[in-house]
Coordinates of C-alpha atoms and ligand atoms in Angstrom, one line a residue:
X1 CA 46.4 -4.6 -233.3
X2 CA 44.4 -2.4 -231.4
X3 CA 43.2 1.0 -232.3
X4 CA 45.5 2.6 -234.1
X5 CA 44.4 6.2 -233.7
X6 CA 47.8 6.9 -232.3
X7 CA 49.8 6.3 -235.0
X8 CA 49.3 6.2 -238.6
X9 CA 48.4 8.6 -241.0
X10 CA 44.9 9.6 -239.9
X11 CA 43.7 13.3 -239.4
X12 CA 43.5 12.3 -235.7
X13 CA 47.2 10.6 -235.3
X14 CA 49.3 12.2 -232.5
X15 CA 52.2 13.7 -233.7
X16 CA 54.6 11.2 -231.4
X17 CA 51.9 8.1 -232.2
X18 CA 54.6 6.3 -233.7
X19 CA 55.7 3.4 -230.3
X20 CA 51.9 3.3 -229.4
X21 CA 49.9 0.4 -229.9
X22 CA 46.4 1.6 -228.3
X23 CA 44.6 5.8 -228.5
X24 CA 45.2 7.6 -225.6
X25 CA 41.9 7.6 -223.3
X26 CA 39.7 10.4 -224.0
X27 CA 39.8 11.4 -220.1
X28 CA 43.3 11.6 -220.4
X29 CA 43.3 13.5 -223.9
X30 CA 40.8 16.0 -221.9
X31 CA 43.4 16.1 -218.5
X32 CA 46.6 16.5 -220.3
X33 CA 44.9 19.0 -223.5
X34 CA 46.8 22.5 -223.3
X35 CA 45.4 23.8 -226.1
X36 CA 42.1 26.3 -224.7
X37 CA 45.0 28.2 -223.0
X38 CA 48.6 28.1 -224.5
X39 CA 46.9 29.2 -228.0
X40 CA 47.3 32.9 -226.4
X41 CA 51.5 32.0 -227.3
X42 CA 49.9 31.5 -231.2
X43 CA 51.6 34.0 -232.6
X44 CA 55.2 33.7 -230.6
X45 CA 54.7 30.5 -231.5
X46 CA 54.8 31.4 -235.3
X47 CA 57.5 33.8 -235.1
X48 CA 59.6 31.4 -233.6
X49 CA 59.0 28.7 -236.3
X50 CA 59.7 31.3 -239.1
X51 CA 63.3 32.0 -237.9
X52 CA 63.8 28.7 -236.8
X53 CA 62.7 27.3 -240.5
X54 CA 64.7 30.5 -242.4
X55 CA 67.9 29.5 -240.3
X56 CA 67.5 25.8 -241.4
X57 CA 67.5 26.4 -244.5
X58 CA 70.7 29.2 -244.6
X59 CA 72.3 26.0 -242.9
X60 CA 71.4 24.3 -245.6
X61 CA 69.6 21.6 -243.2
X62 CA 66.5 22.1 -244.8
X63 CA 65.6 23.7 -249.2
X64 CA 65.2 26.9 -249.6
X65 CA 61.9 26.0 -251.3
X66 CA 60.7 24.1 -248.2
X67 CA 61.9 27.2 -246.0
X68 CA 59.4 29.6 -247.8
X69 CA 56.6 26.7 -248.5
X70 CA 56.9 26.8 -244.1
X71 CA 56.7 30.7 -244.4
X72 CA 53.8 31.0 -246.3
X73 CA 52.5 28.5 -244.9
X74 CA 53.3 29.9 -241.3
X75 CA 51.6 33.3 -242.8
X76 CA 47.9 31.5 -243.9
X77 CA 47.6 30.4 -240.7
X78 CA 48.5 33.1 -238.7
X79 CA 46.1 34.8 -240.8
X80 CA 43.0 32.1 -240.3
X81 CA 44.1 32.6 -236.6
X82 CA 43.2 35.9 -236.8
X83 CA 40.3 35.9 -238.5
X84 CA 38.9 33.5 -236.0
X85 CA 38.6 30.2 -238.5
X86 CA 41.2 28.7 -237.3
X87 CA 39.9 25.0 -236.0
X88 CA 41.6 24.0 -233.0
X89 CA 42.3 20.8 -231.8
X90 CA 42.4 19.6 -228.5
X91 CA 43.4 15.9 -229.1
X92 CA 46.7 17.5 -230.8
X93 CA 47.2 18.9 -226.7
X94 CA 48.6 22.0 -227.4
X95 CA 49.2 25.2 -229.5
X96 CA 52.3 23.7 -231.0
X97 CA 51.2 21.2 -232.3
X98 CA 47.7 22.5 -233.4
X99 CA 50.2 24.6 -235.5
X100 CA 52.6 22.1 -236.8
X101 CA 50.0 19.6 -237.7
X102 CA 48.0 22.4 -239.5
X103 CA 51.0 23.6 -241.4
X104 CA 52.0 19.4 -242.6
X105 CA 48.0 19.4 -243.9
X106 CA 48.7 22.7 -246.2
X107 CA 52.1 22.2 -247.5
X108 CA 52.7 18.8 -246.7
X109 CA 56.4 17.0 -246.4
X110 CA 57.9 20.9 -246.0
X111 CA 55.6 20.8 -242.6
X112 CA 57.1 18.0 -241.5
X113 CA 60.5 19.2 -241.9
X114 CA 59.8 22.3 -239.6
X115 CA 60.6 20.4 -236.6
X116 CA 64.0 19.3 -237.7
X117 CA 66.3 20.2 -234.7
X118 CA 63.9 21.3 -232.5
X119 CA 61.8 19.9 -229.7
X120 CA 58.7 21.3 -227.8
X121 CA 60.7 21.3 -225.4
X122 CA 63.0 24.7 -226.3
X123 CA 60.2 25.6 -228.7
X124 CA 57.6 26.0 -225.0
X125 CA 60.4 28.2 -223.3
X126 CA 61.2 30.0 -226.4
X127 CA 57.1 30.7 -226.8
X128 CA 57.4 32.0 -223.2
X129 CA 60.0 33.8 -223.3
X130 CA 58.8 36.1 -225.8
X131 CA 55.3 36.4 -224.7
X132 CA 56.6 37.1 -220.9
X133 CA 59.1 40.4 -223.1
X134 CA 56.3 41.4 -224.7
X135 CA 53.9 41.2 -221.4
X136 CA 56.9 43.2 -219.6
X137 CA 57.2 46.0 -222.3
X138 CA 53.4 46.1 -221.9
X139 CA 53.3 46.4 -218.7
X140 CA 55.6 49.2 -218.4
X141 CA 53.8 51.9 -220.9
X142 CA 51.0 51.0 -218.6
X143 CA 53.0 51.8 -215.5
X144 CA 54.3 55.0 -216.6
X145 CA 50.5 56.2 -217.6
X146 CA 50.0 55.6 -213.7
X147 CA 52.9 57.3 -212.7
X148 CA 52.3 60.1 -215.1
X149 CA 48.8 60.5 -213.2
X150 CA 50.7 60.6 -209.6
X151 CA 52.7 63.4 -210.9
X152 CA 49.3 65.4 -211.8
X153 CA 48.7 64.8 -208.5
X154 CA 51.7 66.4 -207.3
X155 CA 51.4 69.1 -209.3
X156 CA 47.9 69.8 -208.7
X157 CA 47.5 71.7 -205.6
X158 CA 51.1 72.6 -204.8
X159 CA 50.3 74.1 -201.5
X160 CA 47.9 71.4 -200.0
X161 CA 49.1 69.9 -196.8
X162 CA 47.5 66.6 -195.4
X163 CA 48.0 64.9 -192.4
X164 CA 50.8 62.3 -192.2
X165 CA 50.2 59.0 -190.7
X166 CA 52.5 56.4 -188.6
X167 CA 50.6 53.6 -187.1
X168 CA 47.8 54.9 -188.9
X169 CA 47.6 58.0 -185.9
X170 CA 48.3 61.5 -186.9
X171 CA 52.1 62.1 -187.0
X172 CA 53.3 65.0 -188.8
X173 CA 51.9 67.0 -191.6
X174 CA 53.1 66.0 -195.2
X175 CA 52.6 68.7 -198.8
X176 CA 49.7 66.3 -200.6
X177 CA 52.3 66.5 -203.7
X178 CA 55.1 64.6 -201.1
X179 CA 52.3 61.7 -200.5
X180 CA 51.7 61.2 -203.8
X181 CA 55.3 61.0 -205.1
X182 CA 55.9 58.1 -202.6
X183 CA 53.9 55.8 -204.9
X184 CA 56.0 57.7 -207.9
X185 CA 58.8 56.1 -206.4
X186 CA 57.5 53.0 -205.6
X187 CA 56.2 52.6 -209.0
X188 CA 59.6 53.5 -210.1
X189 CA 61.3 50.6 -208.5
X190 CA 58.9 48.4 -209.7
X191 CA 59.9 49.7 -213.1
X192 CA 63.5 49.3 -212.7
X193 CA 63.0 45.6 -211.2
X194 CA 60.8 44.3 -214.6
X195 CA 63.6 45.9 -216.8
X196 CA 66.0 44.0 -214.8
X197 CA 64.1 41.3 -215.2
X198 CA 63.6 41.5 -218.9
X199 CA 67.6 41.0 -219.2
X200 CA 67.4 37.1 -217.9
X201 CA 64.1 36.6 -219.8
X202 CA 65.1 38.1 -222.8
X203 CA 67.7 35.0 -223.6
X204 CA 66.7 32.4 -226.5
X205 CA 67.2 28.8 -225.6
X206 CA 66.0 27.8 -229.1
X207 CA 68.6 24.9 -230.2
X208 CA 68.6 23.0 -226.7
X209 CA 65.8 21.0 -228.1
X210 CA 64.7 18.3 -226.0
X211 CA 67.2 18.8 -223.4
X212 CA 70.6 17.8 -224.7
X213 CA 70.9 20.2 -227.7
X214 CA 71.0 19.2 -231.3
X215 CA 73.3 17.2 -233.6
X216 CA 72.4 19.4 -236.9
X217 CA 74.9 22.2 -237.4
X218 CA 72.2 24.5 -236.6
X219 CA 73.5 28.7 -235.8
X220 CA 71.3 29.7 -232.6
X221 CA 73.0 33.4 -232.3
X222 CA 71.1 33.8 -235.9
X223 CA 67.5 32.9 -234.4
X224 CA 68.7 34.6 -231.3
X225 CA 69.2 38.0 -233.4
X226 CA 66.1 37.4 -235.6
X227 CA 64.0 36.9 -232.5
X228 CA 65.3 40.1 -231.1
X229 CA 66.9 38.3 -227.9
X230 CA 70.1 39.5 -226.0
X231 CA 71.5 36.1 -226.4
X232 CA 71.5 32.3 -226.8
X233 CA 71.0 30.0 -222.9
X234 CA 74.6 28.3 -222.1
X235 CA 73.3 25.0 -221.4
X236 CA 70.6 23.1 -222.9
X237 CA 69.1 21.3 -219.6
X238 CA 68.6 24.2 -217.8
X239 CA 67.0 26.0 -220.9
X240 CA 64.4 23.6 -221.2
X241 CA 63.9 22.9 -217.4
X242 CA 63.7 26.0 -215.8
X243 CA 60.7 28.5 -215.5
X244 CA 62.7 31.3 -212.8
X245 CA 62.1 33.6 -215.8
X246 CA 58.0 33.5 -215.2
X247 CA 59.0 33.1 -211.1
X248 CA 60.5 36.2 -211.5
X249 CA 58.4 38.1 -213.7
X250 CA 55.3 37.6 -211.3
X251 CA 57.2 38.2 -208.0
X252 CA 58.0 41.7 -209.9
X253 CA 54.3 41.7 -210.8
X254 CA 53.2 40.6 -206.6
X255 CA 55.2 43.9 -206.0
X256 CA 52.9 45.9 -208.8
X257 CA 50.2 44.7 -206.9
X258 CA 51.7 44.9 -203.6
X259 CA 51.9 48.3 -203.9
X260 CA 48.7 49.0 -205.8
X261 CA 47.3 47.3 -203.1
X262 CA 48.6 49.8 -200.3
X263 CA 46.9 53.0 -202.4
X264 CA 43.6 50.8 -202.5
X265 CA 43.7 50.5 -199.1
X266 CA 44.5 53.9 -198.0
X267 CA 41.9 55.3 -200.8
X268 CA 39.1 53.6 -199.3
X269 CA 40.0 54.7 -196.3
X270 CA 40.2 58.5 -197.4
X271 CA 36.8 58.6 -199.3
X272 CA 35.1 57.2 -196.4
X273 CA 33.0 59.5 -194.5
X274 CA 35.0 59.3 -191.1
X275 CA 38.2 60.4 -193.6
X276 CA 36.5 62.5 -195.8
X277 CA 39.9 63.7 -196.9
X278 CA 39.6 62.8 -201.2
X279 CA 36.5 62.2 -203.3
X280 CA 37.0 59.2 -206.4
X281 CA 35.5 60.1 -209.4
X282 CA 32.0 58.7 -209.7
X283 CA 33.1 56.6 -213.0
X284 CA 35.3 54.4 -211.0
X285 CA 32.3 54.2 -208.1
X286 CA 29.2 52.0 -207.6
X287 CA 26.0 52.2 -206.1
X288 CA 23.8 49.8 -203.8
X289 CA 21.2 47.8 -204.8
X290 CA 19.5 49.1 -201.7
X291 CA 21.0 51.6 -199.9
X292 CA 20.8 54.7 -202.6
X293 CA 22.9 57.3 -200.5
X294 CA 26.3 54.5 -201.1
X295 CA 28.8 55.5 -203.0
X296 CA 31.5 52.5 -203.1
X297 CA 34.9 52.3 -203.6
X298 CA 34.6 48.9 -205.8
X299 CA 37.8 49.9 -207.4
X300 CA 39.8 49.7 -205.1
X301 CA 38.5 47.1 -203.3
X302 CA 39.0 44.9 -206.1
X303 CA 42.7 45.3 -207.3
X304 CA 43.1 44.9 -203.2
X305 CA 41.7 41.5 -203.1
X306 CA 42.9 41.1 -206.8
X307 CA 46.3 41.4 -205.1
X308 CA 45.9 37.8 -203.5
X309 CA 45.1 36.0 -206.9
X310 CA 48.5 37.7 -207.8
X311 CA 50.7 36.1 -204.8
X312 CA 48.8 33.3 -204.9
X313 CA 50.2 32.2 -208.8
X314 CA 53.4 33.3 -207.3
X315 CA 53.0 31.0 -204.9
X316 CA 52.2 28.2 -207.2
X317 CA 54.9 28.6 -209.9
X318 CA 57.4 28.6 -206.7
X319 CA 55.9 25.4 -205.6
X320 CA 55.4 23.8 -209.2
X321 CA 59.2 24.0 -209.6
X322 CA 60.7 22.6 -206.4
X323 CA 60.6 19.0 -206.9
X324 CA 61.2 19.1 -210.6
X325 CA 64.2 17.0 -211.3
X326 CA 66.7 17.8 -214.7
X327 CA 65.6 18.4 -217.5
X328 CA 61.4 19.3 -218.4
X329 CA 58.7 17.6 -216.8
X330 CA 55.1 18.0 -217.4
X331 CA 54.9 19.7 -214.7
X332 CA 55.8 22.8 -216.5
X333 CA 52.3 23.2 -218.5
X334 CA 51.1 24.0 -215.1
X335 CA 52.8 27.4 -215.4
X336 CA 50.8 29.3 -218.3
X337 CA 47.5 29.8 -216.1
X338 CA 49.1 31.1 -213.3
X339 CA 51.1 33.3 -215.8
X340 CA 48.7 34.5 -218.1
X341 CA 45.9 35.7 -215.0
X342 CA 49.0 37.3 -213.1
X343 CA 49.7 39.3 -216.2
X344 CA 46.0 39.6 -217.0
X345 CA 45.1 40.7 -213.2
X346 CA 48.3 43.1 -213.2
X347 CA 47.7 45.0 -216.4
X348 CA 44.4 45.8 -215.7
X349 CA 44.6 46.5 -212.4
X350 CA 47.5 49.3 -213.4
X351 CA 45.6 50.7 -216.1
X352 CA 41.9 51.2 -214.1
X353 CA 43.7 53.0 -211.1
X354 CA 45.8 55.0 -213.2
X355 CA 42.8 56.2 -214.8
X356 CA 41.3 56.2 -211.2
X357 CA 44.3 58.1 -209.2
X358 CA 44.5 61.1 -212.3
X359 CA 40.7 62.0 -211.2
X360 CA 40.9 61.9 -207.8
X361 CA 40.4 65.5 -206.3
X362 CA 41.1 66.5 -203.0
X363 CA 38.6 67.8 -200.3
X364 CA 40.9 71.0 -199.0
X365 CA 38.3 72.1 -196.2
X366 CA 38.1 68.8 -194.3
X367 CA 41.9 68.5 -195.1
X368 CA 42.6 71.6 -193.4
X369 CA 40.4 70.9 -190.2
X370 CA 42.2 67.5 -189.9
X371 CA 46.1 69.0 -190.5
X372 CA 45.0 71.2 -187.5
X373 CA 43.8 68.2 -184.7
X374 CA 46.2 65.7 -183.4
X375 CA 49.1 67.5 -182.5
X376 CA 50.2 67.0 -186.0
X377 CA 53.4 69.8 -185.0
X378 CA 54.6 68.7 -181.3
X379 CA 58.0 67.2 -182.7
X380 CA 58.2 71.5 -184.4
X381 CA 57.8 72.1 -180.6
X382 CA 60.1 69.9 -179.2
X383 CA 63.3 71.0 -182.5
X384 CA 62.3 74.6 -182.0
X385 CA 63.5 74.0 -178.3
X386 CA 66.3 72.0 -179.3
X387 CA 67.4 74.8 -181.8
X388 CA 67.3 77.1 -178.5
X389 CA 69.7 74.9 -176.7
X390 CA 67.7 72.0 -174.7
X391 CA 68.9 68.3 -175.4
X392 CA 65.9 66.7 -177.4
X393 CA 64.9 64.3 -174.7
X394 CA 64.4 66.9 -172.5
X395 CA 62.4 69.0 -175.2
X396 CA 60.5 66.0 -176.0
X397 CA 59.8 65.2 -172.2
X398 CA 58.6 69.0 -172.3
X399 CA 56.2 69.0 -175.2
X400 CA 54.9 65.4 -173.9
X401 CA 53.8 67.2 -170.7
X402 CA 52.4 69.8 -172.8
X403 CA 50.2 67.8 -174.8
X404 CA 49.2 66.1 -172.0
X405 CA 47.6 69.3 -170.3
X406 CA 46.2 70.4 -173.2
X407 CA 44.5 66.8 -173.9
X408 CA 43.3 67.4 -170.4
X409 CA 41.8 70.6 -171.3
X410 CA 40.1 69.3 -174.7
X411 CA 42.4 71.5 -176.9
X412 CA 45.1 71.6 -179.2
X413 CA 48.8 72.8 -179.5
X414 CA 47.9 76.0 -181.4
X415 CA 44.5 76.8 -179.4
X416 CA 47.1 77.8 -176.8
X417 CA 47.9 81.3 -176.5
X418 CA 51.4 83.0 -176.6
X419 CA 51.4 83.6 -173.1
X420 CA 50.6 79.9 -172.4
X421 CA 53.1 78.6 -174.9
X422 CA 55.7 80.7 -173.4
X423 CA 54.8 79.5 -170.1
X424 CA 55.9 75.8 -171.2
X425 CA 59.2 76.2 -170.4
X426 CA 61.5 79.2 -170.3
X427 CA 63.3 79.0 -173.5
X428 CA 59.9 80.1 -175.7
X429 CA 59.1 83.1 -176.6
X430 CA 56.9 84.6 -179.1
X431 CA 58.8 83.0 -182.3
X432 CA 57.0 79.6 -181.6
X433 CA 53.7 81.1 -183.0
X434 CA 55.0 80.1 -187.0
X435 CA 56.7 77.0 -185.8
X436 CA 53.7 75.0 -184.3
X437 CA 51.4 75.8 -187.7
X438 CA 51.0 73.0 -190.5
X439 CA 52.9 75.6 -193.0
X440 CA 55.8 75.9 -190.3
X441 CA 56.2 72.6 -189.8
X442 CA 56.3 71.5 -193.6
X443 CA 58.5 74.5 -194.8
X444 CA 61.1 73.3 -191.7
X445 CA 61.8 69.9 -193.6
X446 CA 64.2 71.3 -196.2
X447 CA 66.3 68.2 -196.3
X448 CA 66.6 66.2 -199.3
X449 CA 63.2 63.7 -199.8
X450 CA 62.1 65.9 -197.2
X451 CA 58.6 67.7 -197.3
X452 CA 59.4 70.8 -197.2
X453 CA 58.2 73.0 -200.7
X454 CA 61.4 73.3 -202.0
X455 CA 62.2 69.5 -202.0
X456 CA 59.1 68.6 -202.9
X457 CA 59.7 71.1 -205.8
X458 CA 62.8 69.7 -206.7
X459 CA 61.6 65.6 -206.4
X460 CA 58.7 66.6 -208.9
X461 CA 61.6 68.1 -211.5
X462 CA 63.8 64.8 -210.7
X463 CA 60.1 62.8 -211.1
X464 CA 59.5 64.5 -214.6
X465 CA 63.1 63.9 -215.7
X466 CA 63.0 60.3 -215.0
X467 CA 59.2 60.1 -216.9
X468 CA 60.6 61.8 -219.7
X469 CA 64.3 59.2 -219.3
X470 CA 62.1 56.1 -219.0
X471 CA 59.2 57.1 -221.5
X472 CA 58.3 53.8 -223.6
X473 CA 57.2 55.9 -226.2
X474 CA 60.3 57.9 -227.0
X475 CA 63.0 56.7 -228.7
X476 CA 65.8 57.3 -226.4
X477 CA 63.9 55.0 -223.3
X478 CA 66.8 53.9 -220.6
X479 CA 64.9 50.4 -220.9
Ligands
LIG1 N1 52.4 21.9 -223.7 C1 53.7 21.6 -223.2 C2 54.1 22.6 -222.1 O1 53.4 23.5 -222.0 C3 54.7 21.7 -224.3 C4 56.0 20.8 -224.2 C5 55.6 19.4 -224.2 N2 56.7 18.6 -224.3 C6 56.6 17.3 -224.1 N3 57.7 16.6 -224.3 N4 55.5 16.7 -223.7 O2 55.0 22.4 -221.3

């Protein structure tokens, strides 16, 4: 017989090494070896043995003896885990069975029973499951902290007003507390979206086992409840042989950085010198090695390119999972990587530019200058005619031959004199003076999600409420 460090009793023996005659290669050991990144699911791992072992043994499948021997035993390790002594394995592939194998060496036979009615198999997705809740409660404490720091931005200079952009060309002017509550509400919806999300992951598939369920009389809704899940899978190939749960989670978390990415963008655009509109705190700024005047928006910068790392384990997962036939495949191991630096990437990019976007302060005299260029209040022009009777496309036609001679003449809208304003067109009189100004045309919008102060007023009230609704730290948190 050939070597039989497959099988047998030796420290070395896989765990399946029973039908093998030869060792598995050492390259092959080293390609198919788990455990340098699946240990992060350690201690999921261990809570899902503990209720898995607790509910054997109120079956009666496994003693109560064995049951607390795998408790205890459970316990030491987590603890040598945690006190970094734990000696990892890699030619036992993963973190389950680095675990299981350690827990057989302490308490011996009761080890061995832990895996009674169970199967890597729903013992993987059950691991993932709870580390992708736990990543998503995370996640969202560290979301609200960024949109708490929008809402100091809104509530900082209430009177600001900034130039709006479409097509990034001057449009119409916007209160700086209006621009900064549309990444409130995008951040919002991204909230909403992971809580949804959190429903489907939060289901226990524990009890599939290796795809077909199990013939012990095991009760799954009782290591559902002990786990803290919503509920048990409905069918036992799908539980083991679908990952959507991760899919999901990082498309929600491509949307975090999505949207992260469209404030990095616009933030370097603003603290450059031809913006000049905000400065970034020097903190979350760096220098040149040889240009000493820079000042550099790494920041920024980063989570924006960051952002492609994101979609690009999106990407992955989606194309690891569509030629994966019933029930698990290999495959599957493939999707912790991409998981775990999504998450990583995410989280810390939501946590530096919250801490980024609550110092970010405002330069009000270059603001000013700017909200004053670019014909920021011809569409004012063109409604204030309207309100005095003229069909907007002929008041737009009017204030598009205006702008025109005054672009001729090097000057702006509100450069123009009464006289000349009046002389537009016969329906202006003096009245247009407050209309064309940057406070005029803000104070106009009074609509709901408008910019006008009022509504902007009101959205930061509705912004606070839902803060205050959705806060992970209180108790009474909608999710
Ligand atoms: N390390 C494996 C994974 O991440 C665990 C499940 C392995 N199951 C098996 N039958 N080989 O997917």
């Amino acid at each position: 017989m050939a070597d039989k460090q497959a099988t047998g009793n030796s420290a070395n023996a896989k765990p399946w090494g029973g039908r093998f005659q030869e060792a598995t290669e050492k390259l092959v050991e080293k390609f198919s070896a788990s455990e340098h990144f699946d240990r992060r699911l350690w201690d999921h791992d261990i809570q899902a043995s503990k209720a898995h072992a607790a509910m054997l043994a109120r079956q009666g499948i496994i003693s109560s003896e064995d049951a607390r021997a795998i408790s205890n035993g459970l316990d030491e390790i987590r603890g040598e885990i945690e006190a970094g002594k734990f000696q990892w394995r890699p030619e036992l592939e993963d973190v389950h069975m680095n675990i299981e194998r350690a827990l057989s060496e302490k308490i011996g036979d009761a080890g061995k029973r832990l895996h009674t009615a169970r199967s890597r198999n729903d013992q993987v997705a059950t691991d993932a499951r709870l580390y992708v809740r736990e990543r998503i409660d995370c996640l969202n404490a560290k979301l609200h902290a960024l949109q708490e720091a929008f809402l100091h931005q809104a509530r900082s200079h209430a009177n600001l007003i900034i130039p709006g952009f479409t097509h990034l060309q001057h449009a119409q002017p916007v209160l700086w507390a209006h621009h900064w509550l549309a990444y409130f509400q995008m951040f919002k919806r991204d909230r909403e979206r992971l809580a949804d999300c959190r429903k489907r992951v939060n289901i226990c598939p524990l009890g599939s086992a290796a795809l077909a369920g199990t013939g012990f009389l095991i009760d799954r809704n009782w290591v559902a409840e002990a786990l803290g899940f919503d509920g048990i899978s409905e069918n036992s190939l799908d539980a083991v042989g679908d990952r959507d749960f991760i899919i999901e989670f990082v498309s929600s978390l491509s949307l975090v950085m999505m949207h992260l990415s469209r404030l990095s963008e616009e933030l370097v655009l603003w603290s450059s010198s031809e913006f000049g509109f905000v400065e970034l705190p020097d903190g979350y700024c760096t220098g040149s090695s040889i240009m000493p005047q820079k000042k550099n928006p790494d920041v920024p910068e980063l989570v924006r390119g960051k952002t492609g790392r994101v979609y690009g384990h999106l990407m992955s997962l989606l194309t690891l999972m569509k030629g994966l036939p019933l029930a698990y495949n290999r495959d599957l191991q493939e999707d912790k990587e991409a998981l775990f630096d999504a998450v990583d990437t995410a989280e810390m990019s939501v946590e530096v530019m919250a801490g980024l976007v609550a110092r970010i302060s405002p330069h009000p005299e270059r603001l000013g200058q700017v909200v004053n260029t670019g014909f920021l209040t011809a569409t004012d022009l063109a409604d204030y005619l309207v309100e005095k009777g003229l069909p907007f496309r002929e008041a737009h036609e009017v204030v598009g031959r205006a702008v025109a001679q005054c672009l001729d003449r090097g000057v702006e809208l509100t450069d123009l004199s009464v006289e000349e304003l009046c002389s537009l067109h016969p329906l202006i009189a003096e009245d247009v003076m407050k209309v064309i100004t940057p406070e005029g045309s803000v104070e106009a919008r009074k609509c709901p999600g408008g910019t006008g102060s009022q509504a902007v007023s009101e959205a930061v009230s509705q912004a606070e409420a839902w803060l205050e609704q959705n806060n992970p730290r209180s108790a009474n948190a909608a999710n």
